[in-house]
Tab-separated table of C-alpha atoms in Angstrom:
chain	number	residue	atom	x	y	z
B	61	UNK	CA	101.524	114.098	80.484
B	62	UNK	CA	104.022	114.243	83.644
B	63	UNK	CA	102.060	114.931	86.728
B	64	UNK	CA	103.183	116.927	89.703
B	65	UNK	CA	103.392	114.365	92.198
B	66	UNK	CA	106.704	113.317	93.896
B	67	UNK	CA	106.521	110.366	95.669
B	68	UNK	CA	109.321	109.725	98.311
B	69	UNK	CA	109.529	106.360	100.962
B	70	UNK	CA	112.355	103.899	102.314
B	71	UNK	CA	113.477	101.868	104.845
B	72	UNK	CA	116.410	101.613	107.360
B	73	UNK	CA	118.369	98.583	106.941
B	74	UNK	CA	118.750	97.331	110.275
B	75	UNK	CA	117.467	94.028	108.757
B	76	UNK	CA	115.696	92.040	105.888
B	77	UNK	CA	112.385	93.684	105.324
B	78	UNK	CA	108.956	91.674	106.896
B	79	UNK	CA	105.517	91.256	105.722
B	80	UNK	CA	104.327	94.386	108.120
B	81	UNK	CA	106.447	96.552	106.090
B	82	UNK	CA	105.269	94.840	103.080
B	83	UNK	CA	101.463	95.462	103.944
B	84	UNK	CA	102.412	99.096	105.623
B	85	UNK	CA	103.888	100.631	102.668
B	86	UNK	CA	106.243	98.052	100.372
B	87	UNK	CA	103.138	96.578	98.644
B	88	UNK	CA	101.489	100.473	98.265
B	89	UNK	CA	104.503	101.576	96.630
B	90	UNK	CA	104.630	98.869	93.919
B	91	UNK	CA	101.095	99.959	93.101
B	92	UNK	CA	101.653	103.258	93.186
B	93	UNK	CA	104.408	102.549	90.283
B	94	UNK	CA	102.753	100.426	88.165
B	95	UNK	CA	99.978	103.235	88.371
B	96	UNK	CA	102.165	105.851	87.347
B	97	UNK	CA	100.515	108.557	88.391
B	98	UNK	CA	103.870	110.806	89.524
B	99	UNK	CA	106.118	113.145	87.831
B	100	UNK	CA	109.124	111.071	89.928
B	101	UNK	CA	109.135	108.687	92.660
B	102	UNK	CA	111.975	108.271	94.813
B	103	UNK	CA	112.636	105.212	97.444
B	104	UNK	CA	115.540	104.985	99.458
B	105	UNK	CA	117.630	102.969	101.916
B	106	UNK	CA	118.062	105.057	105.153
B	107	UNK	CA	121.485	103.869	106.109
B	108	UNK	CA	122.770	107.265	107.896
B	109	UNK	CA	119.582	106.985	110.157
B	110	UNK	CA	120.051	103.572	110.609
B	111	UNK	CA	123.915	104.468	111.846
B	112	UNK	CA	122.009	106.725	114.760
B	113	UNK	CA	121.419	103.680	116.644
B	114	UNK	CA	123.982	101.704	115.163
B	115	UNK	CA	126.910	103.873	115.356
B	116	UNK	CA	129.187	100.814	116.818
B	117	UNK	CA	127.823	97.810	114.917
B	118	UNK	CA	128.619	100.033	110.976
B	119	UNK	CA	128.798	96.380	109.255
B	120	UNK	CA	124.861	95.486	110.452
B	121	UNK	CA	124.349	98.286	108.312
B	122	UNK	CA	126.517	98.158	105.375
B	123	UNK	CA	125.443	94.014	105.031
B	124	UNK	CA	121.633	95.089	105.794
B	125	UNK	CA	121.466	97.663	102.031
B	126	UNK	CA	122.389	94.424	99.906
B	127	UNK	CA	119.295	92.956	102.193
B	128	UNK	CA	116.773	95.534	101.699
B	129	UNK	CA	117.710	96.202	98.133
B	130	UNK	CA	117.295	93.073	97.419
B	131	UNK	CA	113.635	92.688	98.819
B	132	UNK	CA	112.859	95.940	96.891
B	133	UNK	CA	113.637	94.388	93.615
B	134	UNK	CA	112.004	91.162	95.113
B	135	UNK	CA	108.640	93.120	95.742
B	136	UNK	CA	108.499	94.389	92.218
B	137	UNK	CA	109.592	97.942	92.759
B	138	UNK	CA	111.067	98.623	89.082
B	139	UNK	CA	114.739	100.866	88.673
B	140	UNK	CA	113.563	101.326	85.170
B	141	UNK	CA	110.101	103.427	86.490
B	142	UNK	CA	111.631	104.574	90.010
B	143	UNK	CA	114.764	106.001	91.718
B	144	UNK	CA	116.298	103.409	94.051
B	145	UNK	CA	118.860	105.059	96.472
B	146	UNK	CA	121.217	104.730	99.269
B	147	UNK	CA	121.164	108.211	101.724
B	148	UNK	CA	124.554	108.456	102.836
B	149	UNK	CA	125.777	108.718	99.158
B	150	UNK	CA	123.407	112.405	99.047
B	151	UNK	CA	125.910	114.591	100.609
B	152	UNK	CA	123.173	117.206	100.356
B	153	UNK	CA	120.852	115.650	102.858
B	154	UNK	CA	123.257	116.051	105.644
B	155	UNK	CA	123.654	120.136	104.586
B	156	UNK	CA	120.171	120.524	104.337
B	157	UNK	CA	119.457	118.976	107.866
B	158	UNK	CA	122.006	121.248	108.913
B	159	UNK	CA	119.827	124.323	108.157
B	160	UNK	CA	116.889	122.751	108.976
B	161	UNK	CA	118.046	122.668	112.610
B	162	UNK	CA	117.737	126.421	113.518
B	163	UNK	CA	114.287	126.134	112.469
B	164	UNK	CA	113.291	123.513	115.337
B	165	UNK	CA	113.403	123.480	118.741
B	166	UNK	CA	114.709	121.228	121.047
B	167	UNK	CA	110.879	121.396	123.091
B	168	UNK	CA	109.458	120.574	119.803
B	169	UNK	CA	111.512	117.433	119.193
B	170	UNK	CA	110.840	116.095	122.319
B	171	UNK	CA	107.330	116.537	121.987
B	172	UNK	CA	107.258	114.211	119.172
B	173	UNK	CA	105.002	111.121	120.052
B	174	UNK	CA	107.384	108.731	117.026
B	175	UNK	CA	110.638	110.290	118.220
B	176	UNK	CA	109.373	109.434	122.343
B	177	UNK	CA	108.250	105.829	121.608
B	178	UNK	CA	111.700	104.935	119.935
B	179	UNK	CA	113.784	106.432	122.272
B	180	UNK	CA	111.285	104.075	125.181
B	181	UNK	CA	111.848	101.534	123.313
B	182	UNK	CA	115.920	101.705	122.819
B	183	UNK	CA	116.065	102.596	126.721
B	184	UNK	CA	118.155	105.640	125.826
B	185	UNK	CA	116.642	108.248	128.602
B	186	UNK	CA	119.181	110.375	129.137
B	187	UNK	CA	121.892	109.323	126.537
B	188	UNK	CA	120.250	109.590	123.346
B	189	UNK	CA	122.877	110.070	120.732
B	190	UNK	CA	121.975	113.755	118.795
B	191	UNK	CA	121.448	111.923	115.530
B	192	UNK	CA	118.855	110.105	116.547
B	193	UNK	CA	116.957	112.610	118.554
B	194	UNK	CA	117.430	115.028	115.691
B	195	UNK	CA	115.890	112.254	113.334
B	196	UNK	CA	112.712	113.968	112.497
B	197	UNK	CA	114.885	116.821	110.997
B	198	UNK	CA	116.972	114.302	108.942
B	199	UNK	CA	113.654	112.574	107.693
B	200	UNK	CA	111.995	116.420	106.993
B	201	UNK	CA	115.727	116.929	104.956
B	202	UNK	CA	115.230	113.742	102.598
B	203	UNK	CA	111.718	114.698	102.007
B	204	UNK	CA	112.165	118.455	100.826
B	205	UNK	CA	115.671	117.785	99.243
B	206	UNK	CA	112.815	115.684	96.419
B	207	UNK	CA	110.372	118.119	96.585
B	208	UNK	CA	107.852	115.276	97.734
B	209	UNK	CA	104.327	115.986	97.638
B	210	UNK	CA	103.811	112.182	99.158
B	211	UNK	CA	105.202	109.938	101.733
B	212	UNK	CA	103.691	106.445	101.490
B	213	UNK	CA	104.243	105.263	105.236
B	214	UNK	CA	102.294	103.868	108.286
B	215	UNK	CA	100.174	105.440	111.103
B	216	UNK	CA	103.124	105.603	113.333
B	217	UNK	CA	105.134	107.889	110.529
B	218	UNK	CA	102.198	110.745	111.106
B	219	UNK	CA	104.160	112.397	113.759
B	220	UNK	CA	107.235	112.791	111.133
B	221	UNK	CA	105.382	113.526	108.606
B	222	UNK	CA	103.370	116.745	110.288
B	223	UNK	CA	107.062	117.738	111.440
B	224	UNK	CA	108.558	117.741	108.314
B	225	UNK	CA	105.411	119.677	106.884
B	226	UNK	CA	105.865	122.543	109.930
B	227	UNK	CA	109.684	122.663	109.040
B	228	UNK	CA	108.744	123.233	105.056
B	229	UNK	CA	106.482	125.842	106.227
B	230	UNK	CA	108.518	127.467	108.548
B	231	UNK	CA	111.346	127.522	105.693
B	232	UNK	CA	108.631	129.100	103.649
B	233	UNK	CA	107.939	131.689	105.711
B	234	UNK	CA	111.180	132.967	106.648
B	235	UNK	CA	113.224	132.621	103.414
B	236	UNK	CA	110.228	132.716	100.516
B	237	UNK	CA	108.457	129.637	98.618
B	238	UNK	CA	110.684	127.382	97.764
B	239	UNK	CA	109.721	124.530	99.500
B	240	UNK	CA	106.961	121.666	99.247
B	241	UNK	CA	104.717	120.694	102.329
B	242	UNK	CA	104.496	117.144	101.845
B	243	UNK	CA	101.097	114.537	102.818
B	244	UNK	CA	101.321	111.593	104.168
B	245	UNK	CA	99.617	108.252	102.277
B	246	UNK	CA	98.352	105.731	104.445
B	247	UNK	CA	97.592	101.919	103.832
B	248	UNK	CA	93.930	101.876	102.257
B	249	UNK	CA	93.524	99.000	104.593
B	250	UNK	CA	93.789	100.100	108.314
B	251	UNK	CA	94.654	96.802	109.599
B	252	UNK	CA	98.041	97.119	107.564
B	253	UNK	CA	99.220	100.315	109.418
B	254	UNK	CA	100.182	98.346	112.068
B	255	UNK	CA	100.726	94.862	111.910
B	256	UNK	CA	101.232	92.823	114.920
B	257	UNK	CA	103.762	90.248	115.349
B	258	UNK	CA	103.523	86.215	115.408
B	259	UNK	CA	103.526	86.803	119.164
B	260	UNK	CA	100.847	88.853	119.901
B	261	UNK	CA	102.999	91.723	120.628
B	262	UNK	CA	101.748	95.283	119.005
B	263	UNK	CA	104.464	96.001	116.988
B	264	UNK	CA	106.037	93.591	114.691
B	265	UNK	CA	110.007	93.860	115.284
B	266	UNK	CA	113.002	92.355	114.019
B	267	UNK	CA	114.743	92.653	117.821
B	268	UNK	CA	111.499	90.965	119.704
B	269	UNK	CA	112.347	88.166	116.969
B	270	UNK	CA	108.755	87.864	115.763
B	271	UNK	CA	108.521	88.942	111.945
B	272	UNK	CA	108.521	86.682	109.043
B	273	UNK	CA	110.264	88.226	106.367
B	274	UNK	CA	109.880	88.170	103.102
B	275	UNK	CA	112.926	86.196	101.985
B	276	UNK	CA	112.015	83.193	104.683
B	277	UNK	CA	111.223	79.948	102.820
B	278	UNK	CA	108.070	78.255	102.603
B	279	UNK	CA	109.095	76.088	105.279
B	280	UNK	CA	110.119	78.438	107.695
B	281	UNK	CA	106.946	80.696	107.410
B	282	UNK	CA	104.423	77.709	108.111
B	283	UNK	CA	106.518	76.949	111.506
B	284	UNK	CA	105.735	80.859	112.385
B	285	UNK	CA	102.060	80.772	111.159
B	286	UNK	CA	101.265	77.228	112.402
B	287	UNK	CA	102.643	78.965	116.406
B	288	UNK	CA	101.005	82.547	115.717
B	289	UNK	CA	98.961	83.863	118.709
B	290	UNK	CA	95.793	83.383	118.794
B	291	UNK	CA	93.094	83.511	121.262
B	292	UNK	CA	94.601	81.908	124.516
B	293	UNK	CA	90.725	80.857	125.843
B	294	UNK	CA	89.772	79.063	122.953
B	295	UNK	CA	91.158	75.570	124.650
B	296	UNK	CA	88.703	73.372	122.967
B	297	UNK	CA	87.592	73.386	119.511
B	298	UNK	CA	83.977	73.877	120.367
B	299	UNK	CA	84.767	76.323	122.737
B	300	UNK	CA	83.356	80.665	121.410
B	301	UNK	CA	86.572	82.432	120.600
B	302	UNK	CA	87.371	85.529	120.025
B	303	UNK	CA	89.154	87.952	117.412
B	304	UNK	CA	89.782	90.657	119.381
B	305	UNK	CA	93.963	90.616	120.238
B	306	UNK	CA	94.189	87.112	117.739
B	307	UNK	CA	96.582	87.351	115.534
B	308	UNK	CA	95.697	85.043	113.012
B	309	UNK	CA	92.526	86.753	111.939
B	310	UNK	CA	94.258	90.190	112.360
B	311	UNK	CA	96.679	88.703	109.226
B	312	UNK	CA	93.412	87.469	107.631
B	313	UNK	CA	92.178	90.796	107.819
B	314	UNK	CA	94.911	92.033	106.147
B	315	UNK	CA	95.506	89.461	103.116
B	316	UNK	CA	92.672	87.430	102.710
B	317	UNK	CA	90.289	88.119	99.751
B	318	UNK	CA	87.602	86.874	98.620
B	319	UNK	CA	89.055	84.620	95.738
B	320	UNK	CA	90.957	82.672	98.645
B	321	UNK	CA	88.299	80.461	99.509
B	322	UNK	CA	87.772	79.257	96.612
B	323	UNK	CA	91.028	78.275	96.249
B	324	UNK	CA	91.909	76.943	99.703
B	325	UNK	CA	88.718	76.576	101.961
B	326	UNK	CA	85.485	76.132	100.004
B	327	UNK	CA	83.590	75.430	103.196
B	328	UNK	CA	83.090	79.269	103.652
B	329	UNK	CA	82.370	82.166	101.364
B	330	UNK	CA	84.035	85.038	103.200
B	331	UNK	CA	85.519	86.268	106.159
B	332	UNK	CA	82.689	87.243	107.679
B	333	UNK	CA	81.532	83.824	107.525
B	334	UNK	CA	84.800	82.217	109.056
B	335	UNK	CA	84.514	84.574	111.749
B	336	UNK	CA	80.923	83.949	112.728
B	337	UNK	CA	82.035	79.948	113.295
B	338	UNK	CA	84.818	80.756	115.039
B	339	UNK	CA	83.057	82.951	117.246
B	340	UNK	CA	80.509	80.301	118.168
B	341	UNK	CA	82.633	77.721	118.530
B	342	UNK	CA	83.723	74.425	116.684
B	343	UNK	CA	86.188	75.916	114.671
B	344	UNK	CA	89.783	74.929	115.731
B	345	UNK	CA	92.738	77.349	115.575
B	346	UNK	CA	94.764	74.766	113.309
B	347	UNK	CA	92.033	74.908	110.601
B	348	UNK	CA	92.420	79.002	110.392
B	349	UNK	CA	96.131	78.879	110.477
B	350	UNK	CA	96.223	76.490	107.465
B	351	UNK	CA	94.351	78.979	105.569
B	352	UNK	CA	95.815	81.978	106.411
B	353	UNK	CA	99.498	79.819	105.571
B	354	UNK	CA	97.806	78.774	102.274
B	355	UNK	CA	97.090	82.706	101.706
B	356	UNK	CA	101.016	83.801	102.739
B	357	UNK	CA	102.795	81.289	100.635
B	358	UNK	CA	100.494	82.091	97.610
B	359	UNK	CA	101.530	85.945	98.667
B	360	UNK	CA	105.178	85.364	99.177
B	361	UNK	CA	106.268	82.188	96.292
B	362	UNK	CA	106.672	85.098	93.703
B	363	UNK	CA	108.781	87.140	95.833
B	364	UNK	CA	111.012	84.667	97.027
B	365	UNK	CA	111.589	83.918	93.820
B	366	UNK	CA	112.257	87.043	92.010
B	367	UNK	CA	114.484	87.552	94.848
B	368	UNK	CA	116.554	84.425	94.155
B	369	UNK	CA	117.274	85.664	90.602
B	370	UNK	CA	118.711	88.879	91.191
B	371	UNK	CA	120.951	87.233	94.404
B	372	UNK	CA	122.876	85.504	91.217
B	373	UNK	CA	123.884	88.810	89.983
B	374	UNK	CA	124.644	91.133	93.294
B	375	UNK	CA	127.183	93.411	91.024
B	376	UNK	CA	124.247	94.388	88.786
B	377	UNK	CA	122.561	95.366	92.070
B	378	UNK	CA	124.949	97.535	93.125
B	379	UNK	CA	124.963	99.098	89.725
B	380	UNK	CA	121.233	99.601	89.769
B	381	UNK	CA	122.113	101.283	92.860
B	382	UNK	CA	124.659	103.740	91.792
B	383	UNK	CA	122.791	104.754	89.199
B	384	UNK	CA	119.979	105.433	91.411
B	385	UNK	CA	122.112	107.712	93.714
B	386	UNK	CA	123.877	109.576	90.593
B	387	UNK	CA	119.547	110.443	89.745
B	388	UNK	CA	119.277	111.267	93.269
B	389	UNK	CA	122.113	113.660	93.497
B	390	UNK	CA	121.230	115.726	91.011
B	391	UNK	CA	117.902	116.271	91.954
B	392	UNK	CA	118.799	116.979	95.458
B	393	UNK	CA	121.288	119.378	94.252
B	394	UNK	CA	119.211	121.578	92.277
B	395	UNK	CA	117.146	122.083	95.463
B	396	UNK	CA	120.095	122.845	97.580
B	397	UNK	CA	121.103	125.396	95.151
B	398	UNK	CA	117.876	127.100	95.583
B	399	UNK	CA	117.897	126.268	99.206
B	400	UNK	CA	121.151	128.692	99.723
B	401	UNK	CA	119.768	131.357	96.922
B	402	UNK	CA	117.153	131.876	99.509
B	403	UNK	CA	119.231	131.529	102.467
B	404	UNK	CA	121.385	134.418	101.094
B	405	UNK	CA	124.457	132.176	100.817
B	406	UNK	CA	125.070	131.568	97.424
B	407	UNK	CA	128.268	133.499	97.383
B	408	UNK	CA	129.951	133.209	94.556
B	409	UNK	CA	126.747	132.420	92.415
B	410	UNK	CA	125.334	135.886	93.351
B	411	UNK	CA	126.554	138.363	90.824
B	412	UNK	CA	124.176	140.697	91.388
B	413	UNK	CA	125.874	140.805	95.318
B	414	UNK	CA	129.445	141.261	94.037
B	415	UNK	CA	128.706	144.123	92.103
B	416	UNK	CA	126.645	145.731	94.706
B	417	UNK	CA	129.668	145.290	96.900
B	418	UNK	CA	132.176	146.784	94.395
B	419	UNK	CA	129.913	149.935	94.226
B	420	UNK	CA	129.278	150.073	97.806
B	421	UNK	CA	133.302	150.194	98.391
B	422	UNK	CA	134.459	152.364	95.041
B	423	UNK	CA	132.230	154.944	96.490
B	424	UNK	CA	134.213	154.655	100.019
């Protein structure tokens, strides 16, 4: 029996995708297909939000959705159970964030703690390009145009999320139900909301150059494990360290179960256990970052290579891609044609108007 859940999430391809967005919401979305616990789930690649900040540099973009569709597949996110789409090819999006922009005010967007951090972060101040200050509204757009009950995303997506939910209502309110308030879905495991990167840094980002992405070889993710952060006082071996702000057991938090040691470090039994030595001292850095390597590659091997089958067929891609946007579409369309029924401008659908008007005029 269909359920009622929608389920809509994606990703702007200003880059290959990383493991934070695999733990923050890639990962969770598999699951949540192979569960199948939805009446549709959507997941798209955000290109015309990417373009807000891009709006010069068009081919990052355009070479970036090969990228990110590729890691989709790569993942295990299935066209055959899910709709895979690109944004800009939903006209509809763009008319419905239209609309949705007398409903929001310009106080409101600025308030927004996602929308303030980005703009910090791009060093925009005062010349923030419209689109991307307006990019709540364009987010709250693809959302409602799907009817999404759930947004699989990260801790720093709440913001959006509650603004796309007051913009729904607001809709509501003003033009009748029509409508769906979405909730956001968080990682079960709060140490994936927010990844760190290799460096230490908070925030794992493909500009501060210290992700490893999915695609990276073997090779290439040891050299970024084996020089991950760590704890900068534990010199010696046998000297306490500690976990707070170290990377490495921030990633083992995140990955490692319980099978692992069995498998790569039958010393310990858990975690715990591995954190209690290394707290106490006589447990080198090296030793942990061989382990958590052991724990990526085992993660990552399948991914790289589903991901190296489909790169031999990149027309089929692109296919699987259409096909997902023709779904889209028509989806999104039937909304928007409700969307101007209660908007009152569903001109030449409105019979009932017409001859209303011909009355009103005849009796003239």
């Amino acid at each position: 029996m269909a359920k009622d859940k929608i389920i809509l999430t994606g990703d702007r391809p200003t880059g290959r995708l990383h493991i934070g967005h695999y733990v923050g919401s890639l990962k969770r979305r598999v699951e949540l297909q192979n569960e199948g616990d939805f009446k549709k789930m959507f997941v798209f690649i955000a290109d015309a939000q990417a373009l807000t900040d891009n709006i010069d540099n068009p081919e990052k973009v355009r070479q970036n959705v090969i990228e990110v569709a590729l890691d989709y597949l790569a993942a295990g996110l299935d066209p055959e159970k899910i709709t895979i789409f690109i944004q800009s090819q939903i006209p509809e999006l763009c008319e419905l964030s239209f609309y949705f922009m007398d409903l929001v005010s310009v106080s409101r967007l600025q308030r927004n703690p996602t929308v303030k951090t980005e703009i910090g972060m791009r060093g925009f101040e005062s010349s923030i390009p419209v689109g991307f200050f307006t990019y709540p509204i364009s987010q709250a757009a693809d959302i409602c145009a799907f009817k999404a009950t759930t947004v699989p995303a990260g801790e720093d997506q709440k913001p959006m999320i509650e603004q796309a939910t007051e913009i729904a209502r607001r809709f509501n309110h003003i033009y009748g139900e029509t409508l769906v308030e979405p909730q956001i879905l968080l990682p079960q495991n709060a140490v994936c909301c927010r990844l760190p990167g290799t460096d230490g840094k908070a925030k794992m980002s493909k500009s501060l150059g210290n992700c490893i992405y999915l695609a990276e070889t073997s090779k290439e993710v040891k050299q970024k494990v084996m020089s991950m952060y760590t704890d900068p006082q534990h010199i010696h071996v046998e000297d306490p360290g500690h976990l707070e702000g170290n990377t490495v057991f921030t990633y083992l938090d995140a990955f490692c179960k319980p099978e692992h040691f069995a498998a790569y470090w039958p010393d310990y039994q858990s975690l715990d256990e591995v954190k209690e030595h290394y707290q106490r001292g006589g447990l080198g850095d090296m030793k942990v970052k061989k382990f958590l390597n052991n724990i990526l590659q085992e993660e990552l091997e399948p991914i790289r290579t589903r991901r190296a089958e489909f790169e031999k067929d990149i027309p089929a891609v692109y296919e699987m891609l259409k096909k997902g946007c023709d779904e889209a579409r028509a989806v999104a369309a039937e909304t928007l044609d409700e969307v101007r029924r209660a908007m009152k401008i569903n001109y030449f659908d409105d019979a009932a108007l017409i001859a209303e008007q011909v009355q009103r005029f005849a009796a003239k």
